PDB file of C-alpha atoms in Angstrom:
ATOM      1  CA  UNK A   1      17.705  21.484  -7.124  1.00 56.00           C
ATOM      2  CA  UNK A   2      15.733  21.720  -3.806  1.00 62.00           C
ATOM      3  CA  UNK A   3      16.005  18.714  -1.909  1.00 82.00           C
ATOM      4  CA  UNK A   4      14.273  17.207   0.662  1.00 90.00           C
ATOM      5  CA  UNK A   5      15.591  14.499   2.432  1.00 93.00           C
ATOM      6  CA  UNK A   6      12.938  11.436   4.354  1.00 95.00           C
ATOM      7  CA  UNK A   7      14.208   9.309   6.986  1.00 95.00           C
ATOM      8  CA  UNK A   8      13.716   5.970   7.620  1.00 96.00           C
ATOM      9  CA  UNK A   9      13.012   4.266   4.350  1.00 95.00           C
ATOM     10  CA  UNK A  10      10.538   1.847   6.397  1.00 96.00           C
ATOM     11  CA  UNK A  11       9.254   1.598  10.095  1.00 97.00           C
ATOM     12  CA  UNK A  12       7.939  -1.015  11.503  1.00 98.00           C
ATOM     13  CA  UNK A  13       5.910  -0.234  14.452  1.00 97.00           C
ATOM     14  CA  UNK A  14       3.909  -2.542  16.838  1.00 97.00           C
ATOM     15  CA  UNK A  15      -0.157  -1.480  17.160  1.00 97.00           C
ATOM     16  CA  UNK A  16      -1.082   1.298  20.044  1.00 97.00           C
ATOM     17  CA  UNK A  17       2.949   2.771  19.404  1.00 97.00           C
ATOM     18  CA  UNK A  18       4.300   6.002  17.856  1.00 97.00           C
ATOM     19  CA  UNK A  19       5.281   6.109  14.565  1.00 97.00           C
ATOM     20  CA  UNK A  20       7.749   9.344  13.699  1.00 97.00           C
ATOM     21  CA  UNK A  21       8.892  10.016  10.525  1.00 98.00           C
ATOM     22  CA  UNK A  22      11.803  12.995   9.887  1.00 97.00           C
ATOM     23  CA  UNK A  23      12.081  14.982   6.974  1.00 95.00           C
ATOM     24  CA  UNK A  24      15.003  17.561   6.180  1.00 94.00           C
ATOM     25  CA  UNK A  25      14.686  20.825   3.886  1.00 89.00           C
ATOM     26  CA  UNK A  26      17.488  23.054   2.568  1.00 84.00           C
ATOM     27  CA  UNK A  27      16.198  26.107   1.366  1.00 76.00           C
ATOM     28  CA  UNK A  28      14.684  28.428   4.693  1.00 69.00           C
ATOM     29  CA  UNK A  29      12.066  29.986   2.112  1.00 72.00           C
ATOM     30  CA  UNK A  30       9.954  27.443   2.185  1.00 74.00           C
ATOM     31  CA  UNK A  31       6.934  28.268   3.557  1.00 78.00           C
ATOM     32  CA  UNK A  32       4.913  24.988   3.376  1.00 86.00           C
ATOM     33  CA  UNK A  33       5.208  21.521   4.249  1.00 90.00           C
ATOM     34  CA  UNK A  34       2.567  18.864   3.750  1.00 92.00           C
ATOM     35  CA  UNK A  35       2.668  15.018   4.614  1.00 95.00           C
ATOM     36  CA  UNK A  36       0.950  12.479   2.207  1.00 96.00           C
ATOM     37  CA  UNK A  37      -0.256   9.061   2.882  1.00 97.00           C
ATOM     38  CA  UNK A  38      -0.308   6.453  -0.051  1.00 95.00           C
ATOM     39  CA  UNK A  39      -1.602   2.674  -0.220  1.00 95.00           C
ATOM     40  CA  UNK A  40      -0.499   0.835  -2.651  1.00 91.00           C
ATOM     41  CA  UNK A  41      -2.196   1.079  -5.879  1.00 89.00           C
ATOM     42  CA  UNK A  42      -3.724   4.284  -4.804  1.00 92.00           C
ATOM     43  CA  UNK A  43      -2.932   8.168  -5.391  1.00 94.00           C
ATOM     44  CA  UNK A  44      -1.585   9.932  -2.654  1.00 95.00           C
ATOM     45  CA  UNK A  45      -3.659  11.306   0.227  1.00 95.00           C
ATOM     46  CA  UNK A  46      -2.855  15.143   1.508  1.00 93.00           C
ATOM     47  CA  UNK A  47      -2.841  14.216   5.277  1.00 94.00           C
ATOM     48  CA  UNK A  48      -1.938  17.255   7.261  1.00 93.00           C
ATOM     49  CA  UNK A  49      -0.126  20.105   6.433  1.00 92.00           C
ATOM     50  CA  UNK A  50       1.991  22.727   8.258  1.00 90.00           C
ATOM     51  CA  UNK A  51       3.487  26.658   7.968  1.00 86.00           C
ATOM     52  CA  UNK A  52       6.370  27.842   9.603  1.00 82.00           C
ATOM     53  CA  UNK A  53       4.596  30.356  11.962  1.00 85.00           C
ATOM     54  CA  UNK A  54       3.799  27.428  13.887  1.00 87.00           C
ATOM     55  CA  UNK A  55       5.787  24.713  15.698  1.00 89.00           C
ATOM     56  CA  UNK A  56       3.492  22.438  15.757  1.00 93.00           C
ATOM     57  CA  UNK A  57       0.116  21.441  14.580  1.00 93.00           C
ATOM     58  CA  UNK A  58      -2.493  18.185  15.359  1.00 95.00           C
ATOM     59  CA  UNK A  59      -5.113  16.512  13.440  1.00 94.00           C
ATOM     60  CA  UNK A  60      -6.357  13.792  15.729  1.00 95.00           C
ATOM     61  CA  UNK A  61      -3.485  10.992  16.079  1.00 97.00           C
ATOM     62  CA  UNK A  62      -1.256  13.002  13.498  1.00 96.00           C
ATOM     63  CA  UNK A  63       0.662  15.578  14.572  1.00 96.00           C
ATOM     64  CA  UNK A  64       3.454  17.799  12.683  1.00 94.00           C
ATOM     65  CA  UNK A  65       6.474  19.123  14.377  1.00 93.00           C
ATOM     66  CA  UNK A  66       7.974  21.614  12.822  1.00 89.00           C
ATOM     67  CA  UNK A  67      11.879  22.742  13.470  1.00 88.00           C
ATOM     68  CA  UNK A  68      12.869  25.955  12.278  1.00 85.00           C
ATOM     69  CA  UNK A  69      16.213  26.586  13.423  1.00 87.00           C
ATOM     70  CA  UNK A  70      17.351  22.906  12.525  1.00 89.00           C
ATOM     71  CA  UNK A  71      15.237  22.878   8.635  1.00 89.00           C
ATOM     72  CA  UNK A  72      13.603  19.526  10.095  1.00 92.00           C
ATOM     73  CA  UNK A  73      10.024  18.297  10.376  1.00 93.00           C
ATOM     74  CA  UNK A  74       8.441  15.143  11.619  1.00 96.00           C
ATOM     75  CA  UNK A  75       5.074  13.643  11.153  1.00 97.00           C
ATOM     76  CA  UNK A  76       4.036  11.530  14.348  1.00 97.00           C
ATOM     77  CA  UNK A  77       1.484   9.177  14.266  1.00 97.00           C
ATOM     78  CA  UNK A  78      -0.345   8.613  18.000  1.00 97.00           C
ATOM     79  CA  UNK A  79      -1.806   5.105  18.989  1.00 97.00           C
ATOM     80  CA  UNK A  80      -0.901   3.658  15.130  1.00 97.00           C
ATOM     81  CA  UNK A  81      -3.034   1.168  14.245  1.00 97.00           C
ATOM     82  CA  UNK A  82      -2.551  -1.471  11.150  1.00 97.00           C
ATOM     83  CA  UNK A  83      -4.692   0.392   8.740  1.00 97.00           C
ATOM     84  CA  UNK A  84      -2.289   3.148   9.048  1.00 97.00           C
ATOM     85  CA  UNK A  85       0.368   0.831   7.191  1.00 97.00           C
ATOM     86  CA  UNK A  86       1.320   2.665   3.962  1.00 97.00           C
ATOM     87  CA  UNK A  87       3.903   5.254   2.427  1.00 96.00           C
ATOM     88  CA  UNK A  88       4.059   7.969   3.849  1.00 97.00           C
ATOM     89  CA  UNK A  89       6.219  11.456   1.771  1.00 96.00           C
ATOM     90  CA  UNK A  90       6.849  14.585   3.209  1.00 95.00           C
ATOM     91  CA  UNK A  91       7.276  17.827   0.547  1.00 92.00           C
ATOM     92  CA  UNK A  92       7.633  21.365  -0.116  1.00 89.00           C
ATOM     93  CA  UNK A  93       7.367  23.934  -2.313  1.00 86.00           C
ATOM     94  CA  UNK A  94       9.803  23.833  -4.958  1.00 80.00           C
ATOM     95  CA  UNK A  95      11.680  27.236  -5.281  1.00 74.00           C
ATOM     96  CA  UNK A  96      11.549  28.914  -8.413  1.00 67.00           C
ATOM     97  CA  UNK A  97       8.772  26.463  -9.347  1.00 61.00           C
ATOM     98  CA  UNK A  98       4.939  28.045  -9.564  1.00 70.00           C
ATOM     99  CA  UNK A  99       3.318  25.836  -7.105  1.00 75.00           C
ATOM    100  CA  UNK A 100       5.250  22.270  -7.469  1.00 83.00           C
ATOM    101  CA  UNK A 101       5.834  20.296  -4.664  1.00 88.00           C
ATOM    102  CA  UNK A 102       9.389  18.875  -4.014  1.00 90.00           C
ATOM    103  CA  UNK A 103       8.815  15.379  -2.319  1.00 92.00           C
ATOM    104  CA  UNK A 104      11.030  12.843  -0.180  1.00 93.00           C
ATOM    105  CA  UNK A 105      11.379   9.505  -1.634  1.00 93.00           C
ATOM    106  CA  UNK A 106       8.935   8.255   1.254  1.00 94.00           C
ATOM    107  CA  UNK A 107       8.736   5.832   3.930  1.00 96.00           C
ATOM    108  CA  UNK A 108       7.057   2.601   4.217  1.00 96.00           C
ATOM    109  CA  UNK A 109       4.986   2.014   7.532  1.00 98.00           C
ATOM    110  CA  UNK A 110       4.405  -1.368   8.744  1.00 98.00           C
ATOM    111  CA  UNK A 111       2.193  -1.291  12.303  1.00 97.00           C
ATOM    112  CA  UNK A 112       1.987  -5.137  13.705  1.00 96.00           C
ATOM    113  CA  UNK A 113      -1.464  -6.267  15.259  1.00 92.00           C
TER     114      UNK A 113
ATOM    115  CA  UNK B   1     -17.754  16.807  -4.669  1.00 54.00           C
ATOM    116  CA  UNK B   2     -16.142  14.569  -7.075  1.00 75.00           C
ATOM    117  CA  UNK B   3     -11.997  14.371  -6.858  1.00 92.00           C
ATOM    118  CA  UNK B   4      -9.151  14.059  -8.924  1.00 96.00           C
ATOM    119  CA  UNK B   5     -10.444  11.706 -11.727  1.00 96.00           C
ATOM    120  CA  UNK B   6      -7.677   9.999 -14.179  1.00 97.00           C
ATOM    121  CA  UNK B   7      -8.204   7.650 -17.027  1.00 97.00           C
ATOM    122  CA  UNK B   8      -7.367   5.072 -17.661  1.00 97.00           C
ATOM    123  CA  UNK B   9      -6.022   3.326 -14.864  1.00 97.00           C
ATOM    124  CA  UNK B  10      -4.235   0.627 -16.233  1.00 97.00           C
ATOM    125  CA  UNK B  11      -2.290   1.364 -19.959  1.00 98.00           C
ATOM    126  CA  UNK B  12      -0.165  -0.528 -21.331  1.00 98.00           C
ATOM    127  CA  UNK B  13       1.430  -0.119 -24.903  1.00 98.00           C
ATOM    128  CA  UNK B  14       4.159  -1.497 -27.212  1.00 97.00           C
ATOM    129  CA  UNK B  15       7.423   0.421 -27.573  1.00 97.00           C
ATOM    130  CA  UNK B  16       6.900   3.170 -30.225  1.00 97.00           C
ATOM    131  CA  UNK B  17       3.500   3.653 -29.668  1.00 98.00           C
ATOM    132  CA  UNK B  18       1.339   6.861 -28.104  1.00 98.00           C
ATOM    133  CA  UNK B  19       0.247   6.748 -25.020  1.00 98.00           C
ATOM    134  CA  UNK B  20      -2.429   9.604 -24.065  1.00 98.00           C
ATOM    135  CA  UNK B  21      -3.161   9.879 -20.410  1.00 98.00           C
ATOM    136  CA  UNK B  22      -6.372  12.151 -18.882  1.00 98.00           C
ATOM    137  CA  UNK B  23      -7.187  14.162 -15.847  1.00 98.00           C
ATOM    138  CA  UNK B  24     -10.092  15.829 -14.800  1.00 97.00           C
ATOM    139  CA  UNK B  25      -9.421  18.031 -11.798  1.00 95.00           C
ATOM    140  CA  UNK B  26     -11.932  18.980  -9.022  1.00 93.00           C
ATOM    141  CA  UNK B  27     -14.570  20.818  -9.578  1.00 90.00           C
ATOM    142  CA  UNK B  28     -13.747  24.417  -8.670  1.00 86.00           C
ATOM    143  CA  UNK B  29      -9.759  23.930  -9.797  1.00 89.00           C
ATOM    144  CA  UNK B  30      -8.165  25.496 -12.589  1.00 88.00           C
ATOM    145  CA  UNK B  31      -4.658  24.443 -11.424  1.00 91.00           C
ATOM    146  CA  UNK B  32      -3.383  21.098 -12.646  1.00 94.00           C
ATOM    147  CA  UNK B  33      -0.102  19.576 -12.123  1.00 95.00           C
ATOM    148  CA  UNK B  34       1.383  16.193 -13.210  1.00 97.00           C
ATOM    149  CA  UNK B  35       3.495  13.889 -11.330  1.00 97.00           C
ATOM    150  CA  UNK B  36       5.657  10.749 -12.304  1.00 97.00           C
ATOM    151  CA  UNK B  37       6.293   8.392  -9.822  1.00 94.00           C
ATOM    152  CA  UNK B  38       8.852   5.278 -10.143  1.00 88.00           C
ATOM    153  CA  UNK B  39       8.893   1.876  -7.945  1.00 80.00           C
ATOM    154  CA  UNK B  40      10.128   2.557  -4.445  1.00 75.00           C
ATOM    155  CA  UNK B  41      10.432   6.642  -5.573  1.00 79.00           C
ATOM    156  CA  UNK B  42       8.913   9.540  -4.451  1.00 83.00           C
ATOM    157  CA  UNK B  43       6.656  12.017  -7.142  1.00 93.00           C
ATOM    158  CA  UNK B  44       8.812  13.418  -9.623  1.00 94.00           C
ATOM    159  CA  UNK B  45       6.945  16.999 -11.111  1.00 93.00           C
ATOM    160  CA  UNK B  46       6.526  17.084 -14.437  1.00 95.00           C
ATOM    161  CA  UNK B  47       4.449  19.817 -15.418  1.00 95.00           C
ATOM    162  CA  UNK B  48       1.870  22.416 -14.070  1.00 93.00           C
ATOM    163  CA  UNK B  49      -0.513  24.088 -16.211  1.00 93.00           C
ATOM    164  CA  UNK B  50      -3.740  26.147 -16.294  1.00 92.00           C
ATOM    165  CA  UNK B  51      -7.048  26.233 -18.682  1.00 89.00           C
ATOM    166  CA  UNK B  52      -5.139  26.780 -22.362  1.00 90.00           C
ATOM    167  CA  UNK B  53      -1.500  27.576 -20.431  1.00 93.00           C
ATOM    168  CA  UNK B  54       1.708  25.871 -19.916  1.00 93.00           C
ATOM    169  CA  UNK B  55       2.987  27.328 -16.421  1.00 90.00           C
ATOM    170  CA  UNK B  56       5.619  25.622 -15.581  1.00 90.00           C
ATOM    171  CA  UNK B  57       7.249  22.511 -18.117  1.00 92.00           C
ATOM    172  CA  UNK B  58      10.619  22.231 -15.995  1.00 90.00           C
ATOM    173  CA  UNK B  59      10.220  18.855 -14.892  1.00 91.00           C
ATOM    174  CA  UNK B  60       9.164  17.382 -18.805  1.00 94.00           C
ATOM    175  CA  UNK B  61      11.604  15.790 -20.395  1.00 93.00           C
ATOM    176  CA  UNK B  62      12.517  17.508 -23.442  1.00 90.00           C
ATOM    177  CA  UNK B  63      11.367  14.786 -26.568  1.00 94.00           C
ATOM    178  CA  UNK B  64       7.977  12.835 -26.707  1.00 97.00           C
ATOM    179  CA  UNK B  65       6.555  14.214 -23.743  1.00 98.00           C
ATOM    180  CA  UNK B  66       3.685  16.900 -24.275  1.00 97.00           C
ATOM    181  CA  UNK B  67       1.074  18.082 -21.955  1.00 97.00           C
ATOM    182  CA  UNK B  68      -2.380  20.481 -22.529  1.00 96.00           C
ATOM    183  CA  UNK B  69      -5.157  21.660 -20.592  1.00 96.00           C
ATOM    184  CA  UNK B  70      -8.022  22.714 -22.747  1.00 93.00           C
ATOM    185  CA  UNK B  71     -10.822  25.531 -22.316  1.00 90.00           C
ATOM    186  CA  UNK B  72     -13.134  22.642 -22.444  1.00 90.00           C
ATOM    187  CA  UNK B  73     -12.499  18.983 -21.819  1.00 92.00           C
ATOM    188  CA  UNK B  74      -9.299  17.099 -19.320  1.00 95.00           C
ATOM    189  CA  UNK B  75      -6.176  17.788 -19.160  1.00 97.00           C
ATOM    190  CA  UNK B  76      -3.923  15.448 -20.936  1.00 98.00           C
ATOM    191  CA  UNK B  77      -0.645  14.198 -21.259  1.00 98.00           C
ATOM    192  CA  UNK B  78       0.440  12.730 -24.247  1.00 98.00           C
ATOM    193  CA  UNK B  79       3.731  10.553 -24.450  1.00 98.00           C
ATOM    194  CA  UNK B  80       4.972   9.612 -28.090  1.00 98.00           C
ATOM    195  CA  UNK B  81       6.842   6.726 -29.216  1.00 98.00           C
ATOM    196  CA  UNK B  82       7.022   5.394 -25.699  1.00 97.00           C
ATOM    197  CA  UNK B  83       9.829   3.270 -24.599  1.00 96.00           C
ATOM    198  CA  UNK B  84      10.273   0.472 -21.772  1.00 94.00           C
ATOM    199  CA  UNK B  85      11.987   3.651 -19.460  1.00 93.00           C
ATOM    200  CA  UNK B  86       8.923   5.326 -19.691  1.00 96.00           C
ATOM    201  CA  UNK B  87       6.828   2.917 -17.598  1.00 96.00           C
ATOM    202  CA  UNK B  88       5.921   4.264 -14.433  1.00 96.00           C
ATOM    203  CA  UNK B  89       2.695   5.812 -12.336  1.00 97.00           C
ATOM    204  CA  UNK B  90       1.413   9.227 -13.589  1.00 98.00           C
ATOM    205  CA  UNK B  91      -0.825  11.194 -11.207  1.00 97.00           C
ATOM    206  CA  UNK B  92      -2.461  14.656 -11.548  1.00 97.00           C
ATOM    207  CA  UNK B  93      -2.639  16.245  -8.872  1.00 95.00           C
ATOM    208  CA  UNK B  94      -5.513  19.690  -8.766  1.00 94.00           C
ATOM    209  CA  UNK B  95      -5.286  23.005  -6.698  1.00 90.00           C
ATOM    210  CA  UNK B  96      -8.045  25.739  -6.034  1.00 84.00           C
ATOM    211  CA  UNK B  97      -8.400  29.130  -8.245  1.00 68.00           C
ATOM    212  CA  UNK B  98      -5.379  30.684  -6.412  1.00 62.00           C
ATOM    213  CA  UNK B  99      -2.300  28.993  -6.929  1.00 59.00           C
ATOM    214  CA  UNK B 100      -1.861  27.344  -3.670  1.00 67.00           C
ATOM    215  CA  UNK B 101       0.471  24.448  -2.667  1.00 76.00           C
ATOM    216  CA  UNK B 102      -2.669  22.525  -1.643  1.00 85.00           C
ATOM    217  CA  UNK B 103      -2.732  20.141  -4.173  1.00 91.00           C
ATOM    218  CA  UNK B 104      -5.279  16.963  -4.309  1.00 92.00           C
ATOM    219  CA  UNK B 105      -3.916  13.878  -6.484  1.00 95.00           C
ATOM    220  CA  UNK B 106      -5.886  11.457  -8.549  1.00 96.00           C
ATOM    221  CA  UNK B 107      -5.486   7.938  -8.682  1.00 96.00           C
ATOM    222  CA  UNK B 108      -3.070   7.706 -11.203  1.00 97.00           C
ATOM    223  CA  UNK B 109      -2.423   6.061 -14.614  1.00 98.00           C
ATOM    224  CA  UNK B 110       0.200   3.117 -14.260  1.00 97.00           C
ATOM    225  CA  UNK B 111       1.852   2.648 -17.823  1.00 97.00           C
ATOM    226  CA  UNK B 112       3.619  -0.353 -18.718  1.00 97.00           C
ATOM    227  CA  UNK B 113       5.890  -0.334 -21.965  1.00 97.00           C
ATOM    228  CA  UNK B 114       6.160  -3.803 -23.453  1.00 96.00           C
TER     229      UNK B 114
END
């Protein structure tokens, strides 16, 4: 079974600093690797997603970095603000699965006024 | 464009009864999947299926736990003499026509088994 493997469990992070989250993949076929945001009580939220033909990719204060060689990727938040407190779960394609994402067993974001 | 809608949101049932859980995906998707996700755990897959198919049932457990998608009507999955173990979030999560890892989750269903 595929794994992929979220560090830290939980951040805390003060407002206006950068919050970085790592993920860890085994299997190099994977060709897709999304972030989702949850609040509690709520479904999770796609948030920004990224292919390996690219090391990199930005949506406003999120940005993916993606790490080929070393089967890593991050998700770092820019200027994180309190309303960005929630779980955050990095995935990827399950192989030998028809579509079904793999996910890391998330981490909690605290960001301090 | 409405998104990902699952009902109910709140169910809870005694031990041994059926719990039937729905999911209405985007408009424009044909691709559901459902997810099962613990306290403090990441999404656990469960099943993916298309209008009147079963794709992919790896991640069901093998007794009580069923799953359909209709022609017309939600998806649903259907959980049979439930017990406490079973109590957990459920989300569906939708994808376009093509099967594409682009997936769009509903709010969920939290079950409680008393």
């Amino acid at each position: 079974q595929q794994q992929v493997k979220q560090s830290p469990q939980s951040l805390i992070v003060q407002k206006g600093g950068i919050s970085i989250i790592n993920c860890a993949y085994e299997n190099t076929a994977f060709d897709y690797f999304p972030w989702y945001q949850q609040f509690p009580g709520k479904g999770p939220a796609l948030l920004i997603a990224i292919r390996p033909d690219v090391s990199e990719k930005k949506e406003g204060r999120f940005t993916i970095s993606f790490n080929k060689s070393a089967k890593q990727f991050s998700l770092h938040i820019m200027d994180s603000q309190p309303g960005d407190s929630a779980t955050y779960f990095c995935a990827a394609p399950s192989t030998g699965g028809q579509g079904n994402l793999i996910f890391g067993k998330g981490t909690k974001l605290s960001v301090k006024p | 464009n409405a998104g990902v809608m699952q009902n109910p949101r709140h169910l809870v049932r005694r031990r041994g009864q059926e719990a039937r859980l729905r999911c209405s995906p985007m408009k424009g998707h044909s691709h559901v999947y459902w997810y099962r996700q613990l306290p403090e755990e990441g999404l656990k897959f469960m099943v993916y299926l298309q209008k009147e198919n079963i794709i992919d049932e790896s991640g069901m457990p093998k007794e009580r736990f069923s799953a359909e998608f209709p022609k017309e009507g939600p998806s649903i999955l259907r959980i049979q003499q439930v017990v406490r173990g079973d109590s957990a979030a459920y989300f569906c999560a939708s994808s376009p026509v093509s099967p594409t890892y682009e997936q769009y989750f509903g709010p969920g269903t939290r079950l409680t088994v008393t």
